PDB file of C-alpha atoms in Angstrom:
ATOM      1  CA  MET A   4     -27.663 164.407-222.708  1.00 78.00           C
ATOM      2  CA  ASP A   5     -30.186 164.170-220.911  1.00 93.00           C
ATOM      3  CA  THR A   6     -30.526 166.342-217.163  1.00 96.00           C
ATOM      4  CA  MET A   7     -30.202 165.292-214.010  1.00 97.00           C
ATOM      5  CA  ARG A   8     -34.164 165.672-213.598  1.00 97.00           C
ATOM      6  CA  GLU A   9     -34.918 162.852-217.135  1.00 97.00           C
ATOM      7  CA  ARG A  10     -31.723 160.634-215.340  1.00 98.00           C
ATOM      8  CA  PHE A  11     -33.756 160.086-211.520  1.00 98.00           C
ATOM      9  CA  ILE A  12     -36.937 159.764-214.009  1.00 98.00           C
ATOM     10  CA  ASP A  13     -35.105 156.413-216.038  1.00 98.00           C
ATOM     11  CA  VAL A  14     -33.650 154.927-213.362  1.00 98.00           C
ATOM     12  CA  THR A  15     -36.121 155.086-210.793  1.00 98.00           C
ATOM     13  CA  SER A  16     -38.571 153.969-212.835  1.00 98.00           C
ATOM     14  CA  ARG A  17     -36.528 150.907-213.527  1.00 98.00           C
ATOM     15  CA  LEU A  18     -35.914 150.232-210.012  1.00 98.00           C
ATOM     16  CA  LEU A  19     -39.983 150.184-209.273  1.00 98.00           C
ATOM     17  CA  ASP A  20     -39.458 147.295-212.004  1.00 97.00           C
ATOM     18  CA  GLU A  21     -37.356 145.616-210.300  1.00 97.00           C
ATOM     19  CA  ASP A  22     -37.843 145.877-206.127  1.00 97.00           C
ATOM     20  CA  PRO A  23     -41.956 145.771-205.128  1.00 97.00           C
ATOM     21  CA  ARG A  24     -40.506 147.248-201.895  1.00 97.00           C
ATOM     22  CA  LEU A  25     -39.922 150.908-203.789  1.00 98.00           C
ATOM     23  CA  ALA A  26     -42.944 152.780-203.706  1.00 98.00           C
ATOM     24  CA  VAL A  27     -42.991 156.908-205.765  1.00 98.00           C
ATOM     25  CA  VAL A  28     -44.912 159.649-203.926  1.00 98.00           C
ATOM     26  CA  LEU A  29     -45.091 162.633-206.200  1.00 98.00           C
ATOM     27  CA  ALA A  30     -47.455 166.160-206.380  1.00 98.00           C
ATOM     28  CA  ASP A  31     -48.145 166.936-209.628  1.00 97.00           C
ATOM     29  CA  ILE A  32     -44.046 167.658-210.405  1.00 96.00           C
ATOM     30  CA  SER A  33     -42.977 164.645-212.860  1.00 97.00           C
ATOM     31  CA  ALA A  34     -45.714 163.123-212.615  1.00 97.00           C
ATOM     32  CA  ALA A  35     -46.260 163.281-216.933  1.00 97.00           C
ATOM     33  CA  ALA A  36     -42.946 161.051-216.802  1.00 98.00           C
ATOM     34  CA  PHE A  37     -43.667 158.705-215.057  1.00 98.00           C
ATOM     35  CA  ALA A  38     -46.914 157.920-217.001  1.00 98.00           C
ATOM     36  CA  PRO A  39     -45.483 154.996-218.242  1.00 98.00           C
ATOM     37  CA  ALA A  40     -44.511 153.150-214.817  1.00 98.00           C
ATOM     38  CA  GLN A  41     -47.588 154.020-212.477  1.00 97.00           C
ATOM     39  CA  GLN A  42     -49.632 152.187-215.516  1.00 97.00           C
ATOM     40  CA  ARG A  43     -47.386 149.657-214.907  1.00 98.00           C
ATOM     41  CA  HIS A  44     -47.565 150.046-210.918  1.00 98.00           C
ATOM     42  CA  PRO A  45     -50.670 151.433-210.094  1.00 97.00           C
ATOM     43  CA  ASP A  46     -50.385 150.249-206.182  1.00 96.00           C
ATOM     44  CA  ARG A  47     -46.371 151.970-206.068  1.00 98.00           C
ATOM     45  CA  VAL A  48     -46.519 155.592-208.303  1.00 98.00           C
ATOM     46  CA  VAL A  49     -48.827 157.429-206.199  1.00 98.00           C
ATOM     47  CA  ASN A  50     -50.135 161.623-206.867  1.00 98.00           C
ATOM     48  CA  VAL A  51     -50.751 163.515-204.612  1.00 98.00           C
ATOM     49  CA  GLY A  52     -51.577 166.664-206.528  1.00 97.00           C
ATOM     50  CA  ILE A  53     -50.203 169.671-205.358  1.00 96.00           C
ATOM     51  CA  ARG A  54     -50.466 168.702-201.123  1.00 97.00           C
ATOM     52  CA  GLU A  55     -46.706 168.828-200.528  1.00 97.00           C
ATOM     53  CA  GLN A  56     -47.646 168.105-196.934  1.00 98.00           C
ATOM     54  CA  LEU A  57     -49.961 164.929-197.982  1.00 98.00           C
ATOM     55  CA  LEU A  58     -46.809 163.672-200.126  1.00 98.00           C
ATOM     56  CA  ILE A  59     -44.641 163.582-197.150  1.00 98.00           C
ATOM     57  CA  GLY A  60     -47.392 161.940-195.049  1.00 98.00           C
ATOM     58  CA  ALA A  61     -48.340 159.493-197.758  1.00 98.00           C
ATOM     59  CA  ALA A  62     -43.729 158.733-197.881  1.00 98.00           C
ATOM     60  CA  GLY A  63     -44.324 158.399-194.270  1.00 98.00           C
ATOM     61  CA  GLY A  64     -47.673 156.309-194.471  1.00 98.00           C
ATOM     62  CA  LEU A  65     -45.156 153.972-196.883  1.00 98.00           C
ATOM     63  CA  ALA A  66     -42.736 153.374-194.895  1.00 98.00           C
ATOM     64  CA  LEU A  67     -45.036 152.384-191.424  1.00 97.00           C
ATOM     65  CA  ALA A  68     -45.996 150.018-193.869  1.00 97.00           C
ATOM     66  CA  GLY A  69     -42.733 148.509-195.367  1.00 97.00           C
ATOM     67  CA  MET A  70     -42.381 150.573-198.434  1.00 98.00           C
ATOM     68  CA  ARG A  71     -39.352 152.898-199.115  1.00 98.00           C
ATOM     69  CA  PRO A  72     -40.807 155.525-200.457  1.00 98.00           C
ATOM     70  CA  ILE A  73     -39.362 157.989-202.604  1.00 98.00           C
ATOM     71  CA  ALA A  74     -41.047 161.845-202.586  1.00 98.00           C
ATOM     72  CA  HIS A  75     -40.369 164.026-205.433  1.00 98.00           C
ATOM     73  CA  THR A  76     -40.477 167.692-205.868  1.00 98.00           C
ATOM     74  CA  PHE A  77     -39.109 170.913-205.968  1.00 97.00           C
ATOM     75  CA  ALA A  78     -37.456 171.798-203.386  1.00 97.00           C
ATOM     76  CA  SER A  79     -39.293 174.002-202.181  1.00 96.00           C
ATOM     77  CA  PHE A  80     -42.019 172.081-202.174  1.00 97.00           C
ATOM     78  CA  LEU A  81     -40.518 168.970-201.003  1.00 98.00           C
ATOM     79  CA  VAL A  82     -38.391 170.591-197.785  1.00 98.00           C
ATOM     80  CA  GLU A  83     -39.636 174.091-196.878  1.00 97.00           C
ATOM     81  CA  ARG A  84     -43.719 173.582-197.847  1.00 97.00           C
ATOM     82  CA  PRO A  85     -43.979 170.572-195.812  1.00 98.00           C
ATOM     83  CA  PHE A  86     -41.317 170.379-193.326  1.00 98.00           C
ATOM     84  CA  GLU A  87     -43.714 169.941-190.350  1.00 98.00           C
ATOM     85  CA  GLN A  88     -44.482 166.808-191.831  1.00 98.00           C
ATOM     86  CA  VAL A  89     -40.659 165.884-192.319  1.00 98.00           C
ATOM     87  CA  LYS A  90     -40.031 166.708-188.929  1.00 98.00           C
ATOM     88  CA  LEU A  91     -42.977 164.428-187.494  1.00 98.00           C
ATOM     89  CA  ASP A  92     -44.323 161.934-190.312  1.00 98.00           C
ATOM     90  CA  LEU A  93     -40.646 160.795-190.893  1.00 98.00           C
ATOM     91  CA  VAL A  94     -38.212 161.882-187.582  1.00 98.00           C
ATOM     92  CA  HIS A  95     -40.428 161.592-185.199  1.00 98.00           C
ATOM     93  CA  GLN A  96     -41.851 158.625-186.128  1.00 97.00           C
ATOM     94  CA  GLY A  97     -38.463 156.777-186.873  1.00 97.00           C
ATOM     95  CA  VAL A  98     -38.584 155.801-190.075  1.00 98.00           C
ATOM     96  CA  GLY A  99     -37.354 156.856-193.559  1.00 98.00           C
ATOM     97  CA  ALA A 100     -37.920 158.138-197.267  1.00 98.00           C
ATOM     98  CA  VAL A 101     -35.698 159.794-199.944  1.00 98.00           C
ATOM     99  CA  LEU A 102     -36.205 163.083-200.763  1.00 98.00           C
ATOM    100  CA  VAL A 103     -35.628 163.686-204.490  1.00 98.00           C
ATOM    101  CA  SER A 104     -35.734 167.924-205.142  1.00 98.00           C
ATOM    102  CA  ALA A 105     -35.108 169.040-208.765  1.00 96.00           C
ATOM    103  CA  ALA A 106     -35.631 173.757-209.263  1.00 91.00           C
ATOM    104  CA  GLY A 107     -33.063 173.916-206.407  1.00 86.00           C
ATOM    105  CA  SER A 108     -31.577 177.385-205.376  1.00 90.00           C
ATOM    106  CA  TYR A 109     -31.481 178.931-208.876  1.00 91.00           C
ATOM    107  CA  ASP A 110     -32.144 176.206-211.199  1.00 92.00           C
ATOM    108  CA  TRP A 111     -36.130 177.962-212.456  1.00 89.00           C
ATOM    109  CA  PRO A 112     -35.570 182.048-212.215  1.00 86.00           C
ATOM    110  CA  ALA A 113     -38.638 182.656-214.163  1.00 87.00           C
ATOM    111  CA  GLY A 114     -40.809 180.802-211.727  1.00 89.00           C
ATOM    112  CA  GLY A 115     -39.762 183.502-208.995  1.00 88.00           C
ATOM    113  CA  ARG A 116     -38.481 182.916-205.524  1.00 88.00           C
ATOM    114  CA  THR A 117     -41.369 180.877-204.817  1.00 90.00           C
ATOM    115  CA  HIS A 118     -39.842 178.224-207.045  1.00 91.00           C
ATOM    116  CA  MET A 119     -36.116 178.886-205.037  1.00 92.00           C
ATOM    117  CA  SER A 120     -34.981 177.180-202.053  1.00 95.00           C
ATOM    118  CA  PRO A 121     -31.351 178.209-200.932  1.00 96.00           C
ATOM    119  CA  GLY A 122     -32.191 176.531-197.971  1.00 97.00           C
ATOM    120  CA  ASP A 123     -33.246 173.318-198.137  1.00 98.00           C
ATOM    121  CA  VAL A 124     -30.250 171.990-196.754  1.00 98.00           C
ATOM    122  CA  ALA A 125     -29.558 174.235-194.247  1.00 98.00           C
ATOM    123  CA  LEU A 126     -32.916 173.978-192.659  1.00 98.00           C
ATOM    124  CA  LEU A 127     -32.697 169.936-193.245  1.00 98.00           C
ATOM    125  CA  ASP A 128     -29.059 170.680-191.194  1.00 98.00           C
ATOM    126  CA  THR A 129     -32.079 171.021-188.031  1.00 98.00           C
ATOM    127  CA  LEU A 130     -32.600 167.614-188.055  1.00 98.00           C
ATOM    128  CA  PRO A 131     -30.597 164.012-187.161  1.00 97.00           C
ATOM    129  CA  ASP A 132     -29.367 161.824-189.156  1.00 96.00           C
ATOM    130  CA  TRP A 133     -29.718 162.936-192.654  1.00 98.00           C
ATOM    131  CA  THR A 134     -28.109 161.891-195.262  1.00 98.00           C
ATOM    132  CA  VAL A 135     -28.088 164.833-198.214  1.00 98.00           C
ATOM    133  CA  HIS A 136     -26.291 164.066-202.007  1.00 98.00           C
ATOM    134  CA  VAL A 137     -25.800 167.213-204.023  1.00 98.00           C
ATOM    135  CA  PRO A 138     -24.538 164.920-207.295  1.00 98.00           C
ATOM    136  CA  GLY A 139     -22.901 167.493-210.057  1.00 98.00           C
ATOM    137  CA  HIS A 140     -23.773 165.332-212.895  1.00 98.00           C
ATOM    138  CA  PRO A 141     -26.367 162.593-214.055  1.00 98.00           C
ATOM    139  CA  ASP A 142     -24.570 159.775-214.030  1.00 98.00           C
ATOM    140  CA  GLU A 143     -23.371 161.278-210.402  1.00 98.00           C
ATOM    141  CA  ALA A 144     -26.797 162.369-210.298  1.00 98.00           C
ATOM    142  CA  GLU A 145     -28.069 158.132-210.896  1.00 98.00           C
ATOM    143  CA  GLN A 146     -24.822 156.628-208.479  1.00 98.00           C
ATOM    144  CA  LEU A 147     -25.793 158.408-205.625  1.00 98.00           C
ATOM    145  CA  LEU A 148     -29.602 157.663-206.124  1.00 98.00           C
ATOM    146  CA  ARG A 149     -29.315 153.872-206.666  1.00 98.00           C
ATOM    147  CA  HIS A 150     -27.551 154.135-202.944  1.00 98.00           C
ATOM    148  CA  ALA A 151     -30.434 156.157-201.490  1.00 98.00           C
ATOM    149  CA  VAL A 152     -33.078 153.573-202.627  1.00 97.00           C
ATOM    150  CA  ALA A 153     -30.579 150.716-200.661  1.00 95.00           C
ATOM    151  CA  ASP A 154     -29.780 153.112-198.088  1.00 86.00           C
ATOM    152  CA  GLY A 155     -31.627 150.524-195.492  1.00 87.00           C
ATOM    153  CA  ASP A 156     -34.370 152.959-193.991  1.00 92.00           C
ATOM    154  CA  ARG A 157     -32.226 156.187-194.214  1.00 96.00           C
ATOM    155  CA  ASN A 158     -33.586 159.214-194.496  1.00 98.00           C
ATOM    156  CA  VAL A 159     -31.370 160.049-197.285  1.00 98.00           C
ATOM    157  CA  TYR A 160     -32.193 163.653-199.695  1.00 98.00           C
ATOM    158  CA  VAL A 161     -31.138 164.269-203.335  1.00 98.00           C
ATOM    159  CA  ARG A 162     -31.263 167.625-204.365  1.00 98.00           C
ATOM    160  CA  LEU A 163     -30.936 167.878-208.006  1.00 98.00           C
ATOM    161  CA  SER A 164     -29.844 170.773-210.248  1.00 97.00           C
ATOM    162  CA  GLU A 165     -30.028 172.109-214.373  1.00 95.00           C
ATOM    163  CA  HIS A 166     -26.473 173.587-213.034  1.00 96.00           C
ATOM    164  CA  ARG A 167     -24.166 171.194-213.662  1.00 97.00           C
ATOM    165  CA  ASN A 168     -20.337 169.927-214.168  1.00 98.00           C
ATOM    166  CA  ALA A 169     -19.725 169.154-217.632  1.00 98.00           C
ATOM    167  CA  GLN A 170     -17.854 165.750-216.562  1.00 97.00           C
ATOM    168  CA  ALA A 171     -18.582 163.604-213.736  1.00 98.00           C
ATOM    169  CA  LEU A 172     -15.982 161.764-210.944  1.00 97.00           C
ATOM    170  CA  PRO A 173     -16.321 158.718-209.517  1.00 93.00           C
ATOM    171  CA  VAL A 174     -17.461 159.755-206.458  1.00 95.00           C
ATOM    172  CA  GLU A 175     -17.804 157.329-202.815  1.00 95.00           C
ATOM    173  CA  PRO A 176     -20.959 158.134-200.891  1.00 96.00           C
ATOM    174  CA  GLY A 177     -20.005 159.807-197.321  1.00 94.00           C
ATOM    175  CA  ARG A 178     -16.580 161.011-199.035  1.00 97.00           C
ATOM    176  CA  PHE A 179     -14.807 163.426-200.403  1.00 98.00           C
ATOM    177  CA  THR A 180     -13.058 163.625-203.535  1.00 98.00           C
ATOM    178  CA  THR A 181      -8.815 165.229-204.316  1.00 98.00           C
ATOM    179  CA  VAL A 182      -9.456 166.856-207.666  1.00 98.00           C
ATOM    180  CA  ARG A 183      -5.995 169.063-206.972  1.00 97.00           C
ATOM    181  CA  GLN A 184      -3.366 169.643-203.844  1.00 96.00           C
ATOM    182  CA  GLY A 185      -1.853 171.980-203.035  1.00 95.00           C
ATOM    183  CA  SER A 186      -0.421 173.860-199.749  1.00 93.00           C
ATOM    184  CA  ARG A 187      -2.673 177.052-199.359  1.00 93.00           C
ATOM    185  CA  GLY A 188      -5.550 176.154-198.323  1.00 96.00           C
ATOM    186  CA  VAL A 189      -8.622 173.619-199.371  1.00 98.00           C
ATOM    187  CA  VAL A 190     -11.727 174.948-201.216  1.00 98.00           C
ATOM    188  CA  LEU A 191     -14.215 173.005-200.901  1.00 98.00           C
ATOM    189  CA  ALA A 192     -16.431 172.033-203.936  1.00 98.00           C
ATOM    190  CA  VAL A 193     -20.487 171.112-203.699  1.00 98.00           C
ATOM    191  CA  GLY A 194     -21.750 169.418-206.271  1.00 98.00           C
ATOM    192  CA  PRO A 195     -22.345 171.615-209.622  1.00 98.00           C
ATOM    193  CA  MET A 196     -19.951 174.311-208.951  1.00 98.00           C
ATOM    194  CA  LEU A 197     -16.616 172.255-209.334  1.00 98.00           C
ATOM    195  CA  ASP A 198     -16.337 173.797-212.759  1.00 98.00           C
ATOM    196  CA  ALA A 199     -16.670 176.681-211.441  1.00 98.00           C
ATOM    197  CA  VAL A 200     -14.481 176.357-208.857  1.00 98.00           C
ATOM    198  CA  LEU A 201     -11.792 174.056-210.985  1.00 98.00           C
ATOM    199  CA  ALA A 202     -11.928 177.280-213.647  1.00 98.00           C
ATOM    200  CA  ALA A 203     -11.162 179.603-210.593  1.00 98.00           C
ATOM    201  CA  THR A 204      -8.602 178.180-208.635  1.00 98.00           C
ATOM    202  CA  GLU A 205      -6.383 177.239-211.711  1.00 97.00           C
ATOM    203  CA  GLY A 206      -2.435 178.129-211.315  1.00 96.00           C
ATOM    204  CA  LEU A 207      -2.877 179.157-207.434  1.00 96.00           C
ATOM    205  CA  ASP A 208      -1.272 176.419-205.385  1.00 96.00           C
ATOM    206  CA  THR A 209      -4.625 175.421-203.361  1.00 97.00           C
ATOM    207  CA  SER A 210      -5.979 171.894-202.787  1.00 97.00           C
ATOM    208  CA  VAL A 211      -9.705 171.414-204.598  1.00 98.00           C
ATOM    209  CA  LEU A 212     -12.093 168.873-202.674  1.00 98.00           C
ATOM    210  CA  TYR A 213     -15.239 167.586-204.443  1.00 98.00           C
ATOM    211  CA  ALA A 214     -18.296 166.981-202.204  1.00 98.00           C
ATOM    212  CA  ALA A 215     -21.161 165.039-203.569  1.00 98.00           C
ATOM    213  CA  THR A 216     -22.012 164.134-200.588  1.00 98.00           C
ATOM    214  CA  VAL A 217     -21.992 166.669-198.216  1.00 98.00           C
ATOM    215  CA  ARG A 218     -24.348 164.602-194.953  1.00 98.00           C
ATOM    216  CA  PRO A 219     -22.402 162.825-192.855  1.00 98.00           C
ATOM    217  CA  PHE A 220     -19.711 165.557-193.673  1.00 98.00           C
ATOM    218  CA  ASP A 221     -15.961 163.909-194.266  1.00 98.00           C
ATOM    219  CA  ALA A 222     -14.575 165.658-192.092  1.00 98.00           C
ATOM    220  CA  ALA A 223     -10.962 162.911-191.959  1.00 98.00           C
ATOM    221  CA  GLY A 224     -11.172 163.498-195.632  1.00 98.00           C
ATOM    222  CA  LEU A 225     -10.868 167.395-194.924  1.00 98.00           C
ATOM    223  CA  ARG A 226      -8.496 167.118-191.428  1.00 97.00           C
ATOM    224  CA  ALA A 227      -6.179 164.595-194.715  1.00 96.00           C
ATOM    225  CA  ALA A 228      -6.229 167.538-197.456  1.00 97.00           C
ATOM    226  CA  LEU A 229      -5.024 170.449-195.408  1.00 95.00           C
ATOM    227  CA  GLY A 230      -1.375 170.964-194.946  1.00 87.00           C
ATOM    228  CA  GLU A 231       0.233 173.595-192.704  1.00 87.00           C
ATOM    229  CA  ARG A 232      -2.473 176.547-193.551  1.00 88.00           C
ATOM    230  CA  ALA A 233      -6.100 175.226-191.924  1.00 96.00           C
ATOM    231  CA  ASP A 234      -7.724 177.755-194.150  1.00 98.00           C
ATOM    232  CA  VAL A 235     -10.773 175.965-195.944  1.00 98.00           C
ATOM    233  CA  VAL A 236     -12.849 177.686-198.596  1.00 98.00           C
ATOM    234  CA  LEU A 237     -16.050 176.415-198.876  1.00 98.00           C
ATOM    235  CA  VAL A 238     -18.428 176.941-202.200  1.00 98.00           C
ATOM    236  CA  GLU A 239     -21.615 175.819-202.097  1.00 98.00           C
ATOM    237  CA  PRO A 240     -24.743 175.743-204.719  1.00 98.00           C
ATOM    238  CA  TYR A 241     -27.297 176.852-201.828  1.00 98.00           C
ATOM    239  CA  LEU A 242     -27.230 179.459-198.957  1.00 98.00           C
ATOM    240  CA  ALA A 243     -23.690 180.390-197.676  1.00 98.00           C
ATOM    241  CA  GLY A 244     -21.780 179.435-195.271  1.00 98.00           C
ATOM    242  CA  THR A 245     -24.127 176.269-194.422  1.00 98.00           C
ATOM    243  CA  SER A 246     -21.931 173.791-194.100  1.00 98.00           C
ATOM    244  CA  ALA A 247     -19.234 175.885-192.361  1.00 98.00           C
ATOM    245  CA  ASN A 248     -20.421 174.493-188.299  1.00 98.00           C
ATOM    246  CA  GLU A 249     -19.560 171.364-189.625  1.00 98.00           C
ATOM    247  CA  ALA A 250     -15.602 172.987-191.335  1.00 98.00           C
ATOM    248  CA  HIS A 251     -15.433 174.375-187.863  1.00 98.00           C
ATOM    249  CA  ALA A 252     -16.841 170.843-185.602  1.00 98.00           C
ATOM    250  CA  ALA A 253     -13.583 169.436-188.221  1.00 98.00           C
ATOM    251  CA  LEU A 254     -11.086 171.302-187.067  1.00 98.00           C
ATOM    252  CA  ALA A 255     -11.800 172.012-183.604  1.00 97.00           C
ATOM    253  CA  ASP A 256      -8.162 171.543-182.354  1.00 96.00           C
ATOM    254  CA  ARG A 257      -6.356 173.334-184.453  1.00 95.00           C
ATOM    255  CA  PRO A 258      -6.991 177.297-185.375  1.00 96.00           C
ATOM    256  CA  HIS A 259      -8.446 177.317-188.324  1.00 97.00           C
ATOM    257  CA  ARG A 260     -10.148 179.393-190.931  1.00 98.00           C
ATOM    258  CA  VAL A 261     -13.492 178.812-193.133  1.00 98.00           C
ATOM    259  CA  LEU A 262     -15.648 181.012-195.686  1.00 98.00           C
ATOM    260  CA  GLY A 263     -18.855 180.024-196.889  1.00 98.00           C
ATOM    261  CA  LEU A 264     -18.978 180.814-200.063  1.00 98.00           C
ATOM    262  CA  GLY A 265     -22.600 180.285-202.027  1.00 98.00           C
ATOM    263  CA  VAL A 266     -25.894 182.141-202.613  1.00 97.00           C
ATOM    264  CA  PRO A 267     -26.618 184.810-199.688  1.00 96.00           C
ATOM    265  CA  ARG A 268     -28.907 185.644-198.397  1.00 94.00           C
ATOM    266  CA  GLU A 269     -30.329 189.336-199.169  1.00 91.00           C
ATOM    267  CA  GLU A 270     -33.426 188.271-202.016  1.00 86.00           C
ATOM    268  CA  HIS A 271     -32.838 188.827-205.579  1.00 82.00           C
ATOM    269  CA  ARG A 272     -35.819 190.451-206.931  1.00 85.00           C
ATOM    270  CA  HIS A 273     -34.508 190.412-210.426  1.00 84.00           C
ATOM    271  CA  TYR A 274     -34.979 186.867-212.092  1.00 85.00           C
ATOM    272  CA  GLY A 275     -32.691 185.813-215.099  1.00 89.00           C
ATOM    273  CA  SER A 276     -30.984 182.415-216.162  1.00 93.00           C
ATOM    274  CA  ILE A 277     -28.509 180.762-213.967  1.00 94.00           C
ATOM    275  CA  PRO A 278     -25.571 182.085-215.157  1.00 95.00           C
ATOM    276  CA  GLU A 279     -26.629 185.104-214.438  1.00 95.00           C
ATOM    277  CA  HIS A 280     -28.227 184.331-210.858  1.00 94.00           C
ATOM    278  CA  LEU A 281     -24.171 182.648-210.697  1.00 96.00           C
ATOM    279  CA  THR A 282     -22.410 186.207-211.256  1.00 96.00           C
ATOM    280  CA  ALA A 283     -25.324 187.566-209.370  1.00 95.00           C
ATOM    281  CA  TYR A 284     -24.002 185.393-206.309  1.00 96.00           C
ATOM    282  CA  GLY A 285     -20.583 186.073-206.740  1.00 97.00           C
ATOM    283  CA  LEU A 286     -20.358 182.665-207.713  1.00 98.00           C
ATOM    284  CA  ASP A 287     -18.694 182.355-211.695  1.00 98.00           C
ATOM    285  CA  ALA A 288     -14.870 181.578-211.889  1.00 98.00           C
ATOM    286  CA  ALA A 289     -13.851 185.523-211.868  1.00 98.00           C
ATOM    287  CA  SER A 290     -16.246 186.404-208.712  1.00 98.00           C
ATOM    288  CA  LEU A 291     -14.226 183.167-206.744  1.00 98.00           C
ATOM    289  CA  ARG A 292     -11.128 183.974-208.191  1.00 98.00           C
ATOM    290  CA  GLU A 293     -11.767 186.614-206.915  1.00 98.00           C
ATOM    291  CA  ARG A 294     -12.752 186.705-203.088  1.00 98.00           C
ATOM    292  CA  ILE A 295     -11.055 182.740-203.073  1.00 98.00           C
ATOM    293  CA  ALA A 296      -7.465 184.798-203.469  1.00 97.00           C
ATOM    294  CA  THR A 297      -8.490 187.151-200.813  1.00 97.00           C
ATOM    295  CA  PHE A 298      -9.023 184.824-198.372  1.00 97.00           C
ATOM    296  CA  LEU A 299      -5.828 182.563-199.070  1.00 94.00           C
ATOM    297  CA  TRP A 300      -3.348 185.280-200.036  1.00 87.00           C
TER     298      TRP A 300
END
């Protein structure tokens, strides 16, 4: 079965054949995979090399020229390294692009800290009007990518990962999906965290919501899932508590509690496999069950 990144390359290559307004800007990452598309569309598949600031600047220039650009590289090089260009060349200029990342928080442990970006979504939260998709399966990634390309001229971040759920869900961009209903609070699982959350909450009387889109935050969906107890656990595959302010804002008119689980701020300097990192962060099913049960009961 293909990965989210492989699906992105396949779908985007086909979209380039269909949409003359679409362009792809690369910074070496995935350039070889896009070579066939570049041969067909040499003016709309551009590899700027390992120059991530230029990657975003070129995307901004294409957007100013009326194109719909996709900029792609690893998350740490797409959001963190060229953040000033994201802020100025896209947001300040009033133009939009689709940023598609790979290797987010812990996807390539052998790459070390330089290739880990648990703070990417939190960093984008400092800027206005971003749509952020965090698919948990290649099928969801395709649906959300197609939606992002067609989403007018908005700025959209599509966060792809090697970490994935076993099955895709029928997701609606901008809406949470109810997976399980209970009476003692809500656990919101983001993207690839769903399988672990379902295993962790098996037999617990709690609702489980699934988010493949986290910005805009579905405040109405969260409110509708809550019963008398407004207790919320957020389980995110990036910096712990990234969506806590969104949850607090959604429940500002009623007493509530929010627990944010995710990648801690402390740096782990021993690099293993994805499952080993999840265990170290307390994001494996056994650790999640203990943390969720302690909070809700």
